[in-house]
mmCIF file of C-alpha atoms and ligand atoms in Angstrom:
data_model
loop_
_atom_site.group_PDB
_atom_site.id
_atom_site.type_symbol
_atom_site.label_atom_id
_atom_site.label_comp_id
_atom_site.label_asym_id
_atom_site.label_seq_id
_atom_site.Cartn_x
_atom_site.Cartn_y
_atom_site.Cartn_z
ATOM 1 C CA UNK A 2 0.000 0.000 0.000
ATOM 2 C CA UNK A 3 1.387 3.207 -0.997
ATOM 3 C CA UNK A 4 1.364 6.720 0.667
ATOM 4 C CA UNK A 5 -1.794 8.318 1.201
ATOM 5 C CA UNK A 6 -1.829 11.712 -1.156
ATOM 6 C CA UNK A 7 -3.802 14.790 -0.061
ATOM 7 C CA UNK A 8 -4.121 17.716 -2.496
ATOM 8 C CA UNK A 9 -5.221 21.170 -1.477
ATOM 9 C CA UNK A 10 -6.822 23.085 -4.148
ATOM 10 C CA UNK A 11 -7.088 26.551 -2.967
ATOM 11 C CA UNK A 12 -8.137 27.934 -6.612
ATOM 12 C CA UNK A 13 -8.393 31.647 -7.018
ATOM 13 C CA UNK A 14 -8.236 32.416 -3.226
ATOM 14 C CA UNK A 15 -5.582 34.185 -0.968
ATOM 15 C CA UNK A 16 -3.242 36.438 -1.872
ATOM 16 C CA UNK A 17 0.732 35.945 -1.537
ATOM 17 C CA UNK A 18 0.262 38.051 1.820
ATOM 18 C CA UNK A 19 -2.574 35.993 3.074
ATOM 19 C CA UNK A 20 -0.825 32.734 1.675
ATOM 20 C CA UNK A 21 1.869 33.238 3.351
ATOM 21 C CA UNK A 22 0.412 33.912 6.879
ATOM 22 C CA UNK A 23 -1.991 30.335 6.081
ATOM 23 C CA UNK A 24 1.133 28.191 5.599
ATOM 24 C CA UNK A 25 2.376 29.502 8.799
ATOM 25 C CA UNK A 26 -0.459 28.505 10.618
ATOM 26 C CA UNK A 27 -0.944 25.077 8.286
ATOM 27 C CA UNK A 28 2.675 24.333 9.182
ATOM 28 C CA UNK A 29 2.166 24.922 12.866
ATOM 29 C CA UNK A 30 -1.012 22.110 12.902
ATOM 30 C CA UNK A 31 -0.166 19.547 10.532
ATOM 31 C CA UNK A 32 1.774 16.750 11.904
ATOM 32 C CA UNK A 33 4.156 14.705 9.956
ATOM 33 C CA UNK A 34 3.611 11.045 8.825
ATOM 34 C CA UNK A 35 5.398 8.979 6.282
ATOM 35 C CA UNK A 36 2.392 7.975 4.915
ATOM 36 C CA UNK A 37 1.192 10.704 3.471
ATOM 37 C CA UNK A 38 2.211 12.721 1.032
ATOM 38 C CA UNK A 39 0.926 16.253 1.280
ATOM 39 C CA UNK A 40 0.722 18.607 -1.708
ATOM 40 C CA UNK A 41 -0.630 22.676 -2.324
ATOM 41 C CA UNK A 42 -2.157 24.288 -4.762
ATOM 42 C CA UNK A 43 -1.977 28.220 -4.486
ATOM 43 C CA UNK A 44 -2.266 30.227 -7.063
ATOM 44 C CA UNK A 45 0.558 30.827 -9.395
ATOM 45 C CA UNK A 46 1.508 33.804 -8.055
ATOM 46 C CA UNK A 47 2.289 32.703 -4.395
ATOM 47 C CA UNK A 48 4.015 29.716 -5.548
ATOM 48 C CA UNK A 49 7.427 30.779 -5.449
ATOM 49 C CA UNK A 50 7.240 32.296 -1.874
ATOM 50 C CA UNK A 51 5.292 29.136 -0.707
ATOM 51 C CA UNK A 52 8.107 27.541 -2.073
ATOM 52 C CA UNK A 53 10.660 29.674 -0.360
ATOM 53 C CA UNK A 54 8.646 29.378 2.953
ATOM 54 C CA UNK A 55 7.722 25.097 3.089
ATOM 55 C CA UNK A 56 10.109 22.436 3.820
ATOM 56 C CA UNK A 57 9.175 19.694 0.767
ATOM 57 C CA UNK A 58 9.326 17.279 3.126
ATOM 58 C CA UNK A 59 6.281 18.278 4.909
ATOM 59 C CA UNK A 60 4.413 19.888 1.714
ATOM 60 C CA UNK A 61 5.028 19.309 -1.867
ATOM 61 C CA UNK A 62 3.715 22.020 -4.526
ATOM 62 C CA UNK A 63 0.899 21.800 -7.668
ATOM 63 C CA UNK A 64 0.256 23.904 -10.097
ATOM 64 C CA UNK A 65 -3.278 24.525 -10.639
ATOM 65 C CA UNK A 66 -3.405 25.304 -14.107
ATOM 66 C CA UNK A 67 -0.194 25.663 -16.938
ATOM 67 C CA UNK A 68 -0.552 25.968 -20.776
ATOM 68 C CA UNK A 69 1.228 23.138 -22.954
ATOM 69 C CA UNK A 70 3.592 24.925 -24.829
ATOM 70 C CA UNK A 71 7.391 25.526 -23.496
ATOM 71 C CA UNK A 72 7.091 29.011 -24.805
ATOM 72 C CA UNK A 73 6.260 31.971 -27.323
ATOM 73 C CA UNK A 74 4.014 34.546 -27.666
ATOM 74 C CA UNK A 75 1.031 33.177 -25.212
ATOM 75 C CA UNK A 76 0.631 36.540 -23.765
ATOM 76 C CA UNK A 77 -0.472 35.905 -19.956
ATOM 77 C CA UNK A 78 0.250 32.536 -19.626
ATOM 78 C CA UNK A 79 2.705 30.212 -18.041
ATOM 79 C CA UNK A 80 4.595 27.066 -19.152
ATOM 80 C CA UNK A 81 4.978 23.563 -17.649
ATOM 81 C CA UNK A 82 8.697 24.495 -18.258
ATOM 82 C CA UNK A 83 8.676 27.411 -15.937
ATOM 83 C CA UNK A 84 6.997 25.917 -13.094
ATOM 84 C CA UNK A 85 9.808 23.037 -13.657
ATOM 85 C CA UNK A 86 11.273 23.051 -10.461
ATOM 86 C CA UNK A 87 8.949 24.807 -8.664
ATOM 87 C CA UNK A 88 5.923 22.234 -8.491
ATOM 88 C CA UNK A 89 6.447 18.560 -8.583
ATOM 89 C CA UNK A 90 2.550 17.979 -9.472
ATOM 90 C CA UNK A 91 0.083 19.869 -11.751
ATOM 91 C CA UNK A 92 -3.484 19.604 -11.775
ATOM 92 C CA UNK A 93 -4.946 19.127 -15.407
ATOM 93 C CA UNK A 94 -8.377 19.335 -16.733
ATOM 94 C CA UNK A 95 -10.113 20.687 -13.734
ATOM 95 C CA UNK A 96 -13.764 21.140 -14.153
ATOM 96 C CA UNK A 97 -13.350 24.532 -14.225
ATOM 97 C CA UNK A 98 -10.538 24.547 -16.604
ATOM 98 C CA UNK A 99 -13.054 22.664 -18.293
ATOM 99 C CA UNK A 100 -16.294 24.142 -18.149
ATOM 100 C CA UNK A 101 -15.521 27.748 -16.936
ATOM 101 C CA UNK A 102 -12.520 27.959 -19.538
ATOM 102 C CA UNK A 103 -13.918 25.246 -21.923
ATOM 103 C CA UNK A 104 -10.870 22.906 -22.216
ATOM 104 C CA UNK A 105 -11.097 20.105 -24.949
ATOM 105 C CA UNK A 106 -9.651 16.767 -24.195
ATOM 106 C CA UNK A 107 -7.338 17.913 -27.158
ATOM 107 C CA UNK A 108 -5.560 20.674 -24.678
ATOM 108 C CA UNK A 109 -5.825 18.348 -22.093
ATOM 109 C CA UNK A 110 -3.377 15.547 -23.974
ATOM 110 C CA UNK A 111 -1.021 18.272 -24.581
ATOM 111 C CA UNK A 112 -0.978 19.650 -20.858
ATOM 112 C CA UNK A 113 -0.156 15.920 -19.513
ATOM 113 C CA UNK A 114 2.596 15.056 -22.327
ATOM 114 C CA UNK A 115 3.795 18.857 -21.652
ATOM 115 C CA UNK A 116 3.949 18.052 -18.025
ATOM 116 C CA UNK A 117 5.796 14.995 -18.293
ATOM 117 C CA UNK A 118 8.249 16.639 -20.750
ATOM 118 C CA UNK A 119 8.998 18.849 -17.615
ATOM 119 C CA UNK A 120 9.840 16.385 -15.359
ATOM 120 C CA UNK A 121 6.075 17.547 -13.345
ATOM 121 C CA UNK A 122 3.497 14.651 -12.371
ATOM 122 C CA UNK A 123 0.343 15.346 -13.863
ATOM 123 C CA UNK A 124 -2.988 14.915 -11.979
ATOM 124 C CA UNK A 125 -5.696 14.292 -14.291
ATOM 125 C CA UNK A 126 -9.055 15.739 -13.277
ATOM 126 C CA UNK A 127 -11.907 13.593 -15.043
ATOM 127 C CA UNK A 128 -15.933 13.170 -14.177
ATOM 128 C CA UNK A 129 -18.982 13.353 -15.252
ATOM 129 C CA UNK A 130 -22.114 16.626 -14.552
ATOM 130 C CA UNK A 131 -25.390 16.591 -13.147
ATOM 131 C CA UNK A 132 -26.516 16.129 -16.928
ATOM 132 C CA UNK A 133 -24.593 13.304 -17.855
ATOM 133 C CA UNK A 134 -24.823 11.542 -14.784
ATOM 134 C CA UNK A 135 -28.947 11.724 -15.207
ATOM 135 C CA UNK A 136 -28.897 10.576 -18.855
ATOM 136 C CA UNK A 137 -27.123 7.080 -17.766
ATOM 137 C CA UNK A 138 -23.567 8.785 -19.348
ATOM 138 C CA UNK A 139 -21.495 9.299 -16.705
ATOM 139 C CA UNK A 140 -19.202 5.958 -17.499
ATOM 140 C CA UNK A 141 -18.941 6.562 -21.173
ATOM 141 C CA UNK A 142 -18.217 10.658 -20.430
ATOM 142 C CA UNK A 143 -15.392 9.686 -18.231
ATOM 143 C CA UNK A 144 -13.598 7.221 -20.434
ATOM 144 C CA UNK A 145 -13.538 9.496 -22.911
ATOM 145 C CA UNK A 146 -11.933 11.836 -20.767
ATOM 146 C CA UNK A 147 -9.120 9.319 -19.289
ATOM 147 C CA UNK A 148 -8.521 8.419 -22.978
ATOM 148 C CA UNK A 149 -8.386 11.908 -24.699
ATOM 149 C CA UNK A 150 -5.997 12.958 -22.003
ATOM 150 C CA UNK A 151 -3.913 9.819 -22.070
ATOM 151 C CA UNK A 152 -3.178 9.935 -25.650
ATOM 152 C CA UNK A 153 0.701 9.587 -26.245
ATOM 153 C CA UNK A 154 2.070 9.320 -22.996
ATOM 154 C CA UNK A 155 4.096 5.712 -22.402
ATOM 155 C CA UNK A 156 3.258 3.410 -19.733
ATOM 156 C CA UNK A 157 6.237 4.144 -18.012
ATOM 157 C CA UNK A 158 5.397 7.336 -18.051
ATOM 158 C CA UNK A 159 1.727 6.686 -16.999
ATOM 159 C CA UNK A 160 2.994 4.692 -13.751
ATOM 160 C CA UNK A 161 3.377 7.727 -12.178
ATOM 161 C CA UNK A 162 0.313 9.300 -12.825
ATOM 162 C CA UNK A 163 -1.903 10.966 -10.749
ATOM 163 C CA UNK A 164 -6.124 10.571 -11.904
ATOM 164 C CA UNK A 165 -8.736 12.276 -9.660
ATOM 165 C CA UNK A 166 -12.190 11.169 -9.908
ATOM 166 C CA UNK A 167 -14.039 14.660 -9.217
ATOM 167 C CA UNK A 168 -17.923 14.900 -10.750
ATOM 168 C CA UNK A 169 -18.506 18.369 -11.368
ATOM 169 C CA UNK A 170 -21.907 18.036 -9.459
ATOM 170 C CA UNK A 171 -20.029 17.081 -6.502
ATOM 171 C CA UNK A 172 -17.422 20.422 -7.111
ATOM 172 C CA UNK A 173 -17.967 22.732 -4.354
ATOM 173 C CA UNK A 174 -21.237 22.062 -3.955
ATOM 174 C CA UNK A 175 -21.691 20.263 -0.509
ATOM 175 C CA UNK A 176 -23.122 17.076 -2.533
ATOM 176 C CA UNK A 177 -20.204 14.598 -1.772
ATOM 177 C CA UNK A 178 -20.496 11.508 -4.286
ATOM 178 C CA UNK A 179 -21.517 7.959 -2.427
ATOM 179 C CA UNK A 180 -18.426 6.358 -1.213
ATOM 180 C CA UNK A 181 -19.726 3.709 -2.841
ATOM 181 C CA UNK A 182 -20.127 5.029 -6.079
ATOM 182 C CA UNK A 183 -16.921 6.246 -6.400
ATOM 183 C CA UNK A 184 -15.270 2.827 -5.638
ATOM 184 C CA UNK A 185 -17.126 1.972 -8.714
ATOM 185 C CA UNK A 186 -16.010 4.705 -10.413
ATOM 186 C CA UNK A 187 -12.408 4.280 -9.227
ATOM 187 C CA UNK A 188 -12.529 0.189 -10.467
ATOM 188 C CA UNK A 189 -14.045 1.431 -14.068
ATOM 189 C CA UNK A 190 -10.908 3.658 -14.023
ATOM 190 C CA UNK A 191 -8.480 0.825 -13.031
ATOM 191 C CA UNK A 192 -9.884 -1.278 -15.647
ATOM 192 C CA UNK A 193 -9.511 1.397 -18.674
ATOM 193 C CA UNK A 194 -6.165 2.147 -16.741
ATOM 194 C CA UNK A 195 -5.382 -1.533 -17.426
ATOM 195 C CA UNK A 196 -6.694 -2.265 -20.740
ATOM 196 C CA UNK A 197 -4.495 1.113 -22.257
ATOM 197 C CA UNK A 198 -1.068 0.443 -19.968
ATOM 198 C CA UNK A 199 -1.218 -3.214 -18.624
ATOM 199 C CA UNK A 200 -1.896 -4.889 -14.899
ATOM 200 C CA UNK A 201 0.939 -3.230 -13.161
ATOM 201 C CA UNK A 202 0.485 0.493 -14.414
ATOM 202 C CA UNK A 203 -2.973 -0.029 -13.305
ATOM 203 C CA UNK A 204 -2.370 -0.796 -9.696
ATOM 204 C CA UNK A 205 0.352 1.890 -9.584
ATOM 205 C CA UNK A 206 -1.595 4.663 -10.709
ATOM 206 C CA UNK A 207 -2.770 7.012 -7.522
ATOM 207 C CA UNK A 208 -6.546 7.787 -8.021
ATOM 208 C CA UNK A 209 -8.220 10.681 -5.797
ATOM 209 C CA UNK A 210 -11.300 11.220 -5.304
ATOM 210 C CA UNK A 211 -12.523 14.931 -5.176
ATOM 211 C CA UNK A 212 -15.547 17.148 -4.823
ATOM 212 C CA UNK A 213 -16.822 18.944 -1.445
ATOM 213 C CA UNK A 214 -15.116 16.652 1.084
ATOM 214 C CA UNK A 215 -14.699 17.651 4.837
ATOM 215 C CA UNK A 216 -13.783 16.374 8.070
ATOM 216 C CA UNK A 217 -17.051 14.342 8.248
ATOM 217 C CA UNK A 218 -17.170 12.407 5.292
ATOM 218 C CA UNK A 219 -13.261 11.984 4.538
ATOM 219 C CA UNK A 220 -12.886 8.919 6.785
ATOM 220 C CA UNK A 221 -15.388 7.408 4.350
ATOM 221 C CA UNK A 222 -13.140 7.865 1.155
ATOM 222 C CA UNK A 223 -9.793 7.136 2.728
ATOM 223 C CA UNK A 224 -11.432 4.070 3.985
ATOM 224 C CA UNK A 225 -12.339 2.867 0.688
ATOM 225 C CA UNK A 226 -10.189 0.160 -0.845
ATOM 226 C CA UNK A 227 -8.693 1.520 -4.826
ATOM 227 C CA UNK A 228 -8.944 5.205 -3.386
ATOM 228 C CA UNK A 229 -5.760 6.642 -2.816
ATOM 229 C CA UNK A 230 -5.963 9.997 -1.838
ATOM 230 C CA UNK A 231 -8.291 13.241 -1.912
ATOM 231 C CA UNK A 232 -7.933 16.102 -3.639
ATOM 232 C CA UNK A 233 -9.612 19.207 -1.686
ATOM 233 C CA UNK A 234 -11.488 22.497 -2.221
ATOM 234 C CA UNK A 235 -13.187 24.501 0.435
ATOM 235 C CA UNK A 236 -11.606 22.447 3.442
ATOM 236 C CA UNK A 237 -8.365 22.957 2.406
ATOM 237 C CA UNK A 238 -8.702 26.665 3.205
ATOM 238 C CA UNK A 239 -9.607 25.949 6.726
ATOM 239 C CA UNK A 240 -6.110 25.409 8.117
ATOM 240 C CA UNK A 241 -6.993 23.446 11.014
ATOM 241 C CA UNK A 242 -9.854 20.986 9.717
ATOM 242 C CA UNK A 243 -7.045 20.302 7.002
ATOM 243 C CA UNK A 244 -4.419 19.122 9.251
ATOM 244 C CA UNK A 245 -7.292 16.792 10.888
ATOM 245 C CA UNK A 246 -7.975 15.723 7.895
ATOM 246 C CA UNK A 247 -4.494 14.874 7.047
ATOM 247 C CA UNK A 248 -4.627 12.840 10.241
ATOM 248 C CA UNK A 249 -7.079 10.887 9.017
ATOM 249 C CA UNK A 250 -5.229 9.945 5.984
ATOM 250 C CA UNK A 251 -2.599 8.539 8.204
ATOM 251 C CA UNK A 252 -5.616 6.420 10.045
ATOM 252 C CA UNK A 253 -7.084 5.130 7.341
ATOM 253 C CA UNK A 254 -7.848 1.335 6.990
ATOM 254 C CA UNK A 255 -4.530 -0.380 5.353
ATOM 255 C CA UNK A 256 -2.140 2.414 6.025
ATOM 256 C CA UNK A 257 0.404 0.721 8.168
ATOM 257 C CA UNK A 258 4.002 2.257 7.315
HETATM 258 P P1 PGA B 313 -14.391 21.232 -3.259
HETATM 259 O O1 PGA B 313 -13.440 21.327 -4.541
HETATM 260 O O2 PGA B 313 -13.663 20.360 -2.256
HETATM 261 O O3 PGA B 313 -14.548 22.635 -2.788
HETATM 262 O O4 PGA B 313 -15.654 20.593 -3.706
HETATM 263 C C1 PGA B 313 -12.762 20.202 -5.006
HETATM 264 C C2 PGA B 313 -11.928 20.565 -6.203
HETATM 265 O O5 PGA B 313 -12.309 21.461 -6.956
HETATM 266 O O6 PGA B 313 -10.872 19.973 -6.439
#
């Protein structure tokens, strides 16, 4: 059983003042354990001085959001190979990258091969809305999604990839997903994990589950055999319910390093 992985989305909030003055407070109430592996999101602009201000062995660094090119004339954006170095992990295809920004699956294959080209581990956002999920789609919408944005990459590349199961319905709006529905989820993933890289990528592969978890229902996930991790919204702005929830990681069923 490998490390739990907790990711803390914190999206277009806090500035590099207010960022600052949250990771002294995180880092004050989080306590360490070997297994699990914590990782932030802030926005782009606080990431060096996050950087500057964590040890990586207590919190490891995501980019939110990157475009796929190494550079040019994108005028306002950044590269996967200027956050190299900065951010071990990048999150790609959010639902709101998706349906706030409307990103294709075609932008999506280039973010995770541009990622990889930069030595950062991508983190594959895929799942289904409200609208698919009603017409009976929700399977078909999300292997689409795993294969558009797994197009090219190797399977030693893929071992190392990061896929988090997050329906959009379930995005920040207090309606958590089923646990058990998302272990059936997280198996249909597996298997097309499987039948595009073989057996032994698909058991590697770290999938999160995602979309308006707190302190009450994380035990639930974490619990939950195939689910390796969470990747958090809201609660990760709440310094101290995140370091309990970190805690929980480190109690959950088959964690035993
Ligand atoms: P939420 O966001 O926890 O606020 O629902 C999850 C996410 O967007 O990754």
């Amino acid at each position: 059983m490998g490390k739990k992985l907790i990711i803390a989305n914190w999206k277009m909030n806090l500035s590099i003042s207010e960022a600052s003055l949250f990771i002294h407070r995180l880092a004050g109430f989080v306590e360490r354990h070997n297994d699990v592996e914590i990782v932030l999101a802030p926005t782009a602009l606080a990431l060096q001085s996050v950087s500057l201000q964590t040890d990586r062995h207590q919190f490891k660094l995501a980019a939110q959001n990157f475009y796929w090119r190494d550079q040019g004339p994108y005028t306002g954006e950044i590269s996967a190979s200027q956050l190299r170095g900065l951010v071990q992990y990048a999150l790609v295809g959010h639902s709101e990258r998706r349906h706030v920004f409307n990103e294709r699956d075609r932008d999506i294959k280039n973010k995770v091969q541009a990622a990889y080209r930069n030595g950062i581990t991508p983190v594959l956002c895929v799942g289904e809305t409200a609208t698919d999920r009603a017409l009976g789609e929700a399977g078909d919408v999300i292997h689409d999604q795993i294969i558009g944005g797994l197009n090219n990459i190797t399977s030693g590349e893929a071992e190392t990839l990061v896929i988090a199961y997050e329906p959009v319905w379930a995005v920040g709006t207090g309606n958590n997903a089923a646990p058990s529905e998302v272990a059936e989820v997280v198996k249909a993933i597996r298997r097309q994990v499987k039948h595009l890289f073989g057996a032994a990528v698909s058991k590697q592969v770290r999938v999160l589950y995602g979309g308006s978890v707190t302190l009450d229902n994380a035990q639930d996930y974490l619990d939950t055999e195939g689910i390796d991790g969470l990747l958090i919204g809201g609660t990760s702005l709440d310094a101290y319910a995140f370091a309990k929830l970190v805690n929980k990681a480190h109690e959950a069923k088959g964690n035993n390093s």
